[in-house]
């Protein structure tokens, strides 16, 4: 009799399950549909703001062939993207720029600047100076500028600037590494100068006394704050 009772209970339980199955089935379908919708929303969500740039996936040196695997797209904050960043369609088949390391953003300045550097005559040299962005006029690679300086130990705002070199070509520009003591964003400016002016300009580098003026529009000494 106990076996018969147990068997009856199992049968009744199975009947209750089959009776409730349509409801359970609807619940499972609803959960599955919700998961599908959530997945679609995840993939269609807006991407984080940024600018896509092309970077080197490995170290590159002059003459290396730029295969598709040599570069990739990376999204960076808009203020970190160089204004002259190149797209993949603009890349040369062979890297003719200077040697660069993995992760470097590919820019027009790197390419055009390196060509200019290799075409320098003996009486010209390519140098780099670091200036504060707020003290620079509206300049870009390819512009010609005059390089000015003020006396290093001058505490008088009215100190007169003097010309160090004229008609200096800007090869490239990029953000420099800011230290905790910098009050403004430093910019590394690569210049092509007469060899005879090289030592004079570099002697004023990192002293806060250098300034540039765009040669085509302004021949006045720049305002340089100590």
PDB file of C-alpha atoms in Angstrom:
ATOM      1  CA  UNK A   1       0.000   0.000   0.000  1.00  0.00           C
ATOM      2  CA  UNK A   2       2.905   2.424   0.802  1.00  0.00           C
ATOM      3  CA  UNK A   3       4.414   1.742  -2.635  1.00  0.00           C
ATOM      4  CA  UNK A   4       1.109   2.481  -4.269  1.00  0.00           C
ATOM      5  CA  UNK A   5       0.860   5.787  -2.359  1.00  0.00           C
ATOM      6  CA  UNK A   6       4.335   6.864  -3.403  1.00  0.00           C
ATOM      7  CA  UNK A   7       3.640   6.033  -7.036  1.00  0.00           C
ATOM      8  CA  UNK A   8       0.444   8.029  -6.909  1.00  0.00           C
ATOM      9  CA  UNK A   9       2.345  11.019  -5.479  1.00  0.00           C
ATOM     10  CA  UNK A  10       4.928  10.890  -8.261  1.00  0.00           C
ATOM     11  CA  UNK A  11       2.255  10.722 -10.916  1.00  0.00           C
ATOM     12  CA  UNK A  12       0.383  13.637  -9.390  1.00  0.00           C
ATOM     13  CA  UNK A  13       3.635  15.655  -9.185  1.00  0.00           C
ATOM     14  CA  UNK A  14       4.377  15.022 -12.831  1.00  0.00           C
ATOM     15  CA  UNK A  15       0.894  16.093 -13.774  1.00  0.00           C
ATOM     16  CA  UNK A  16       1.282  19.348 -11.825  1.00  0.00           C
ATOM     17  CA  UNK A  17       4.610  20.021 -13.627  1.00  0.00           C
ATOM     18  CA  UNK A  18       3.081  19.487 -17.053  1.00  0.00           C
ATOM     19  CA  UNK A  19       0.146  21.690 -16.056  1.00  0.00           C
ATOM     20  CA  UNK A  20       2.537  24.511 -15.005  1.00  0.00           C
ATOM     21  CA  UNK A  21       4.938  24.066 -17.956  1.00  0.00           C
ATOM     22  CA  UNK A  22       3.251  26.653 -20.240  1.00  0.00           C
ATOM     23  CA  UNK A  23       3.723  29.283 -17.518  1.00  0.00           C
ATOM     24  CA  UNK A  24       7.336  28.248 -16.877  1.00  0.00           C
ATOM     25  CA  UNK A  25       7.989  28.240 -20.627  1.00  0.00           C
ATOM     26  CA  UNK A  26       6.707  31.814 -20.970  1.00  0.00           C
ATOM     27  CA  UNK A  27       8.941  32.928 -18.085  1.00  0.00           C
ATOM     28  CA  UNK A  28      12.024  31.309 -19.664  1.00  0.00           C
ATOM     29  CA  UNK A  29      11.249  32.868 -23.056  1.00  0.00           C
ATOM     30  CA  UNK A  30      10.868  36.277 -21.387  1.00  0.00           C
ATOM     31  CA  UNK A  31      14.235  35.930 -19.641  1.00  0.00           C
ATOM     32  CA  UNK A  32      15.914  34.876 -22.882  1.00  0.00           C
ATOM     33  CA  UNK A  33      14.377  37.830 -24.758  1.00  0.00           C
ATOM     34  CA  UNK A  34      15.542  40.231 -22.052  1.00  0.00           C
ATOM     35  CA  UNK A  35      19.096  38.869 -22.332  1.00  0.00           C
ATOM     36  CA  UNK A  36      19.037  39.331 -26.125  1.00  0.00           C
ATOM     37  CA  UNK A  37      17.855  42.934 -25.788  1.00  0.00           C
ATOM     38  CA  UNK A  38      20.499  43.663 -23.141  1.00  0.00           C
ATOM     39  CA  UNK A  39      23.206  42.206 -25.383  1.00  0.00           C
ATOM     40  CA  UNK A  40      22.102  44.333 -28.358  1.00  0.00           C
ATOM     41  CA  UNK A  41      22.040  47.482 -26.214  1.00  0.00           C
ATOM     42  CA  UNK A  42      25.565  46.667 -24.946  1.00  0.00           C
ATOM     43  CA  UNK A  43      26.999  46.386 -28.448  1.00  0.00           C
ATOM     44  CA  UNK A  44      25.157  49.475 -29.704  1.00  0.00           C
ATOM     45  CA  UNK A  45      26.096  51.667 -26.746  1.00  0.00           C
ATOM     46  CA  UNK A  46      27.919  54.926 -27.616  1.00  0.00           C
ATOM     47  CA  UNK A  47      31.674  54.570 -27.512  1.00  0.00           C
ATOM     48  CA  UNK A  48      33.699  56.735 -25.172  1.00  0.00           C
ATOM     49  CA  UNK A  49      34.632  60.113 -26.681  1.00  0.00           C
ATOM     50  CA  UNK A  50      38.001  60.195 -28.374  1.00  0.00           C
ATOM     51  CA  UNK A  51      39.897  60.505 -31.643  1.00  0.00           C
ATOM     52  CA  UNK A  52      41.138  57.571 -33.694  1.00  0.00           C
ATOM     53  CA  UNK A  53      44.836  57.763 -34.593  1.00  0.00           C
ATOM     54  CA  UNK A  54      47.267  55.407 -36.295  1.00  0.00           C
ATOM     55  CA  UNK A  55      50.134  54.127 -34.142  1.00  0.00           C
ATOM     56  CA  UNK A  56      53.092  51.883 -34.850  1.00  0.00           C
ATOM     57  CA  UNK A  57      52.688  48.335 -33.551  1.00  0.00           C
ATOM     58  CA  UNK A  58      56.458  47.817 -33.526  1.00  0.00           C
ATOM     59  CA  UNK A  59      59.656  49.809 -33.710  1.00  0.00           C
ATOM     60  CA  UNK A  60      60.207  51.315 -37.158  1.00  0.00           C
ATOM     61  CA  UNK A  61      63.359  52.554 -38.848  1.00  0.00           C
ATOM     62  CA  UNK A  62      63.936  54.253 -42.187  1.00  0.00           C
ATOM     63  CA  UNK A  63      63.361  51.826 -45.044  1.00  0.00           C
ATOM     64  CA  UNK A  64      61.005  49.451 -43.209  1.00  0.00           C
ATOM     65  CA  UNK A  65      58.014  48.347 -45.289  1.00  0.00           C
ATOM     66  CA  UNK A  66      54.703  49.441 -43.788  1.00  0.00           C
ATOM     67  CA  UNK A  67      52.642  46.276 -43.944  1.00  0.00           C
ATOM     68  CA  UNK A  68      49.068  46.380 -42.560  1.00  0.00           C
ATOM     69  CA  UNK A  69      50.353  44.702 -39.401  1.00  0.00           C
ATOM     70  CA  UNK A  70      52.889  47.499 -38.802  1.00  0.00           C
ATOM     71  CA  UNK A  71      50.219  49.960 -37.654  1.00  0.00           C
ATOM     72  CA  UNK A  72      46.888  49.909 -35.877  1.00  0.00           C
ATOM     73  CA  UNK A  73      44.131  52.323 -34.888  1.00  0.00           C
ATOM     74  CA  UNK A  74      43.938  53.518 -31.287  1.00  0.00           C
ATOM     75  CA  UNK A  75      41.422  55.898 -29.709  1.00  0.00           C
ATOM     76  CA  UNK A  76      42.998  58.675 -27.661  1.00  0.00           C
ATOM     77  CA  UNK A  77      41.547  61.744 -25.903  1.00  0.00           C
ATOM     78  CA  UNK A  78      40.956  64.573 -28.412  1.00  0.00           C
ATOM     79  CA  UNK A  79      43.591  66.794 -26.756  1.00  0.00           C
ATOM     80  CA  UNK A  80      46.201  64.035 -27.124  1.00  0.00           C
ATOM     81  CA  UNK A  81      45.709  63.597 -30.874  1.00  0.00           C
ATOM     82  CA  UNK A  82      48.250  65.544 -32.996  1.00  0.00           C
ATOM     83  CA  UNK A  83      46.673  67.924 -35.482  1.00  0.00           C
ATOM     84  CA  UNK A  84      48.718  66.396 -38.310  1.00  0.00           C
ATOM     85  CA  UNK A  85      48.025  62.736 -37.472  1.00  0.00           C
ATOM     86  CA  UNK A  86      47.882  60.612 -40.640  1.00  0.00           C
ATOM     87  CA  UNK A  87      45.251  58.064 -41.614  1.00  0.00           C
ATOM     88  CA  UNK A  88      46.189  54.646 -42.952  1.00  0.00           C
ATOM     89  CA  UNK A  89      45.312  55.782 -46.470  1.00  0.00           C
ATOM     90  CA  UNK A  90      47.952  58.511 -46.203  1.00  0.00           C
ATOM     91  CA  UNK A  91      50.783  56.252 -45.058  1.00  0.00           C
ATOM     92  CA  UNK A  92      53.673  55.592 -47.463  1.00  0.00           C
ATOM     93  CA  UNK A  93      54.450  52.039 -48.527  1.00  0.00           C
ATOM     94  CA  UNK A  94      57.913  52.355 -46.977  1.00  0.00           C
ATOM     95  CA  UNK A  95      58.655  54.230 -43.761  1.00  0.00           C
ATOM     96  CA  UNK A  96      60.864  57.173 -44.699  1.00  0.00           C
ATOM     97  CA  UNK A  97      60.674  58.932 -41.350  1.00  0.00           C
ATOM     98  CA  UNK A  98      63.131  58.792 -38.452  1.00  0.00           C
ATOM     99  CA  UNK A  99      63.364  55.729 -36.232  1.00  0.00           C
ATOM    100  CA  UNK A 100      60.333  55.516 -33.935  1.00  0.00           C
ATOM    101  CA  UNK A 101      59.288  53.172 -31.151  1.00  0.00           C
ATOM    102  CA  UNK A 102      56.215  50.994 -30.787  1.00  0.00           C
ATOM    103  CA  UNK A 103      53.146  53.025 -29.844  1.00  0.00           C
ATOM    104  CA  UNK A 104      54.247  56.245 -31.586  1.00  0.00           C
ATOM    105  CA  UNK A 105      51.422  58.140 -33.279  1.00  0.00           C
ATOM    106  CA  UNK A 106      52.131  58.483 -37.002  1.00  0.00           C
ATOM    107  CA  UNK A 107      52.080  62.156 -38.053  1.00  0.00           C
ATOM    108  CA  UNK A 108      52.829  64.193 -41.138  1.00  0.00           C
ATOM    109  CA  UNK A 109      55.525  65.989 -39.169  1.00  0.00           C
ATOM    110  CA  UNK A 110      57.431  62.747 -38.655  1.00  0.00           C
ATOM    111  CA  UNK A 111      57.415  61.976 -42.355  1.00  0.00           C
ATOM    112  CA  UNK A 112      57.986  65.423 -43.848  1.00  0.00           C
ATOM    113  CA  UNK A 113      60.423  66.421 -41.133  1.00  0.00           C
ATOM    114  CA  UNK A 114      62.663  63.446 -41.689  1.00  0.00           C
ATOM    115  CA  UNK A 115      62.872  64.048 -45.425  1.00  0.00           C
ATOM    116  CA  UNK A 116      63.872  67.632 -44.805  1.00  0.00           C
ATOM    117  CA  UNK A 117      66.474  66.531 -42.287  1.00  0.00           C
ATOM    118  CA  UNK A 118      68.109  64.188 -44.781  1.00  0.00           C
ATOM    119  CA  UNK A 119      68.237  66.970 -47.388  1.00  0.00           C
ATOM    120  CA  UNK A 120      70.065  69.417 -45.111  1.00  0.00           C
ATOM    121  CA  UNK A 121      73.177  70.999 -46.481  1.00  0.00           C
ATOM    122  CA  UNK A 122      76.394  71.112 -44.482  1.00  0.00           C
ATOM    123  CA  UNK A 123      75.713  74.638 -43.284  1.00  0.00           C
ATOM    124  CA  UNK A 124      72.357  73.707 -41.711  1.00  0.00           C
ATOM    125  CA  UNK A 125      71.434  71.662 -38.653  1.00  0.00           C
ATOM    126  CA  UNK A 126      68.225  70.326 -37.135  1.00  0.00           C
ATOM    127  CA  UNK A 127      67.726  71.073 -33.430  1.00  0.00           C
ATOM    128  CA  UNK A 128      64.930  70.808 -30.872  1.00  0.00           C
ATOM    129  CA  UNK A 129      63.847  73.425 -28.345  1.00  0.00           C
ATOM    130  CA  UNK A 130      61.102  73.237 -25.723  1.00  0.00           C
ATOM    131  CA  UNK A 131      58.829  76.242 -25.308  1.00  0.00           C
ATOM    132  CA  UNK A 132      55.581  76.932 -23.488  1.00  0.00           C
ATOM    133  CA  UNK A 133      52.499  76.750 -25.694  1.00  0.00           C
ATOM    134  CA  UNK A 134      51.036  79.967 -24.285  1.00  0.00           C
ATOM    135  CA  UNK A 135      54.109  81.885 -25.528  1.00  0.00           C
ATOM    136  CA  UNK A 136      53.913  80.594 -29.097  1.00  0.00           C
ATOM    137  CA  UNK A 137      52.191  82.341 -31.986  1.00  0.00           C
ATOM    138  CA  UNK A 138      49.899  80.434 -34.351  1.00  0.00           C
ATOM    139  CA  UNK A 139      52.607  78.370 -36.048  1.00  0.00           C
ATOM    140  CA  UNK A 140      52.753  74.976 -37.724  1.00  0.00           C
ATOM    141  CA  UNK A 141      55.334  72.681 -39.345  1.00  0.00           C
ATOM    142  CA  UNK A 142      56.604  74.267 -42.554  1.00  0.00           C
ATOM    143  CA  UNK A 143      56.389  77.853 -41.276  1.00  0.00           C
ATOM    144  CA  UNK A 144      59.428  80.129 -41.109  1.00  0.00           C
ATOM    145  CA  UNK A 145      60.036  81.955 -37.844  1.00  0.00           C
ATOM    146  CA  UNK A 146      62.546  84.261 -36.205  1.00  0.00           C
ATOM    147  CA  UNK A 147      64.111  83.135 -32.918  1.00  0.00           C
ATOM    148  CA  UNK A 148      64.429  85.775 -30.207  1.00  0.00           C
ATOM    149  CA  UNK A 149      65.760  85.836 -26.640  1.00  0.00           C
ATOM    150  CA  UNK A 150      65.819  88.179 -23.672  1.00  0.00           C
ATOM    151  CA  UNK A 151      68.676  88.553 -21.149  1.00  0.00           C
ATOM    152  CA  UNK A 152      68.501  85.573 -18.813  1.00  0.00           C
ATOM    153  CA  UNK A 153      68.915  87.550 -15.581  1.00  0.00           C
ATOM    154  CA  UNK A 154      66.562  90.373 -16.490  1.00  0.00           C
ATOM    155  CA  UNK A 155      63.807  90.985 -13.915  1.00  0.00           C
ATOM    156  CA  UNK A 156      62.432  94.038 -15.706  1.00  0.00           C
ATOM    157  CA  UNK A 157      59.335  93.347 -17.880  1.00  0.00           C
ATOM    158  CA  UNK A 158      60.568  96.007 -20.294  1.00  0.00           C
ATOM    159  CA  UNK A 159      63.757  94.114 -21.192  1.00  0.00           C
ATOM    160  CA  UNK A 160      64.316  94.173 -24.923  1.00  0.00           C
ATOM    161  CA  UNK A 161      64.523  90.912 -26.846  1.00  0.00           C
ATOM    162  CA  UNK A 162      67.344  90.399 -29.316  1.00  0.00           C
ATOM    163  CA  UNK A 163      67.362  88.342 -32.493  1.00  0.00           C
ATOM    164  CA  UNK A 164      69.219  85.019 -32.346  1.00  0.00           C
ATOM    165  CA  UNK A 165      68.382  83.656 -35.806  1.00  0.00           C
ATOM    166  CA  UNK A 166      66.139  84.627 -38.692  1.00  0.00           C
ATOM    167  CA  UNK A 167      64.168  82.626 -41.231  1.00  0.00           C
ATOM    168  CA  UNK A 168      64.258  79.386 -39.262  1.00  0.00           C
ATOM    169  CA  UNK A 169      62.103  76.560 -40.599  1.00  0.00           C
ATOM    170  CA  UNK A 170      59.809  74.587 -38.280  1.00  0.00           C
ATOM    171  CA  UNK A 171      60.112  70.880 -39.008  1.00  0.00           C
ATOM    172  CA  UNK A 172      57.715  69.423 -36.463  1.00  0.00           C
ATOM    173  CA  UNK A 173      55.930  70.143 -33.199  1.00  0.00           C
ATOM    174  CA  UNK A 174      54.708  67.850 -30.441  1.00  0.00           C
ATOM    175  CA  UNK A 175      53.724  68.006 -26.787  1.00  0.00           C
ATOM    176  CA  UNK A 176      56.657  67.788 -24.421  1.00  0.00           C
ATOM    177  CA  UNK A 177      56.787  66.019 -21.071  1.00  0.00           C
ATOM    178  CA  UNK A 178      55.427  68.320 -18.374  1.00  0.00           C
ATOM    179  CA  UNK A 179      56.982  68.221 -14.917  1.00  0.00           C
ATOM    180  CA  UNK A 180      55.336  69.138 -11.623  1.00  0.00           C
ATOM    181  CA  UNK A 181      57.046  72.536 -11.796  1.00  0.00           C
ATOM    182  CA  UNK A 182      55.764  73.451 -15.261  1.00  0.00           C
ATOM    183  CA  UNK A 183      52.984  76.040 -15.230  1.00  0.00           C
ATOM    184  CA  UNK A 184      52.056  75.573 -18.901  1.00  0.00           C
ATOM    185  CA  UNK A 185      52.115  72.789 -21.457  1.00  0.00           C
ATOM    186  CA  UNK A 186      55.624  72.474 -22.935  1.00  0.00           C
ATOM    187  CA  UNK A 187      55.934  72.019 -26.695  1.00  0.00           C
ATOM    188  CA  UNK A 188      58.940  70.493 -28.420  1.00  0.00           C
ATOM    189  CA  UNK A 189      59.646  72.418 -31.615  1.00  0.00           C
ATOM    190  CA  UNK A 190      62.096  70.944 -34.120  1.00  0.00           C
ATOM    191  CA  UNK A 191      63.902  73.604 -36.162  1.00  0.00           C
ATOM    192  CA  UNK A 192      66.290  73.750 -39.101  1.00  0.00           C
ATOM    193  CA  UNK A 193      68.836  76.501 -38.474  1.00  0.00           C
ATOM    194  CA  UNK A 194      72.115  77.708 -39.867  1.00  0.00           C
ATOM    195  CA  UNK A 195      74.920  75.733 -38.282  1.00  0.00           C
ATOM    196  CA  UNK A 196      76.502  78.952 -37.018  1.00  0.00           C
ATOM    197  CA  UNK A 197      73.315  79.728 -35.012  1.00  0.00           C
ATOM    198  CA  UNK A 198      72.928  76.242 -33.548  1.00  0.00           C
ATOM    199  CA  UNK A 199      75.069  76.763 -30.446  1.00  0.00           C
ATOM    200  CA  UNK A 200      73.572  80.178 -29.702  1.00  0.00           C
ATOM    201  CA  UNK A 201      69.991  78.913 -29.784  1.00  0.00           C
ATOM    202  CA  UNK A 202      70.712  75.764 -27.799  1.00  0.00           C
ATOM    203  CA  UNK A 203      72.523  77.887 -25.236  1.00  0.00           C
ATOM    204  CA  UNK A 204      69.218  79.586 -24.454  1.00  0.00           C
ATOM    205  CA  UNK A 205      67.180  76.377 -24.443  1.00  0.00           C
ATOM    206  CA  UNK A 206      65.335  75.534 -21.212  1.00  0.00           C
ATOM    207  CA  UNK A 207      66.089  78.981 -19.780  1.00  0.00           C
ATOM    208  CA  UNK A 208      62.660  80.473 -20.422  1.00  0.00           C
ATOM    209  CA  UNK A 209      64.207  83.229 -22.518  1.00  0.00           C
ATOM    210  CA  UNK A 210      63.433  81.954 -26.027  1.00  0.00           C
ATOM    211  CA  UNK A 211      60.569  83.154 -28.198  1.00  0.00           C
ATOM    212  CA  UNK A 212      59.404  82.726 -31.790  1.00  0.00           C
ATOM    213  CA  UNK A 213      57.650  85.073 -34.185  1.00  0.00           C
ATOM    214  CA  UNK A 214      56.063  84.034 -37.443  1.00  0.00           C
ATOM    215  CA  UNK A 215      58.320  85.589 -40.049  1.00  0.00           C
ATOM    216  CA  UNK A 216      55.715  86.121 -42.749  1.00  0.00           C
ATOM    217  CA  UNK A 217      53.422  88.255 -40.584  1.00  0.00           C
ATOM    218  CA  UNK A 218      55.349  89.606 -37.610  1.00  0.00           C
ATOM    219  CA  UNK A 219      58.907  90.901 -37.350  1.00  0.00           C
ATOM    220  CA  UNK A 220      58.535  92.391 -33.876  1.00  0.00           C
ATOM    221  CA  UNK A 221      60.293  90.851 -30.850  1.00  0.00           C
ATOM    222  CA  UNK A 222      57.985  88.460 -28.966  1.00  0.00           C
ATOM    223  CA  UNK A 223      56.723  89.028 -25.448  1.00  0.00           C
ATOM    224  CA  UNK A 224      58.513  86.540 -23.190  1.00  0.00           C
ATOM    225  CA  UNK A 225      57.531  86.308 -19.538  1.00  0.00           C
ATOM    226  CA  UNK A 226      60.136  85.255 -16.998  1.00  0.00           C
TER     227      UNK A 226
END
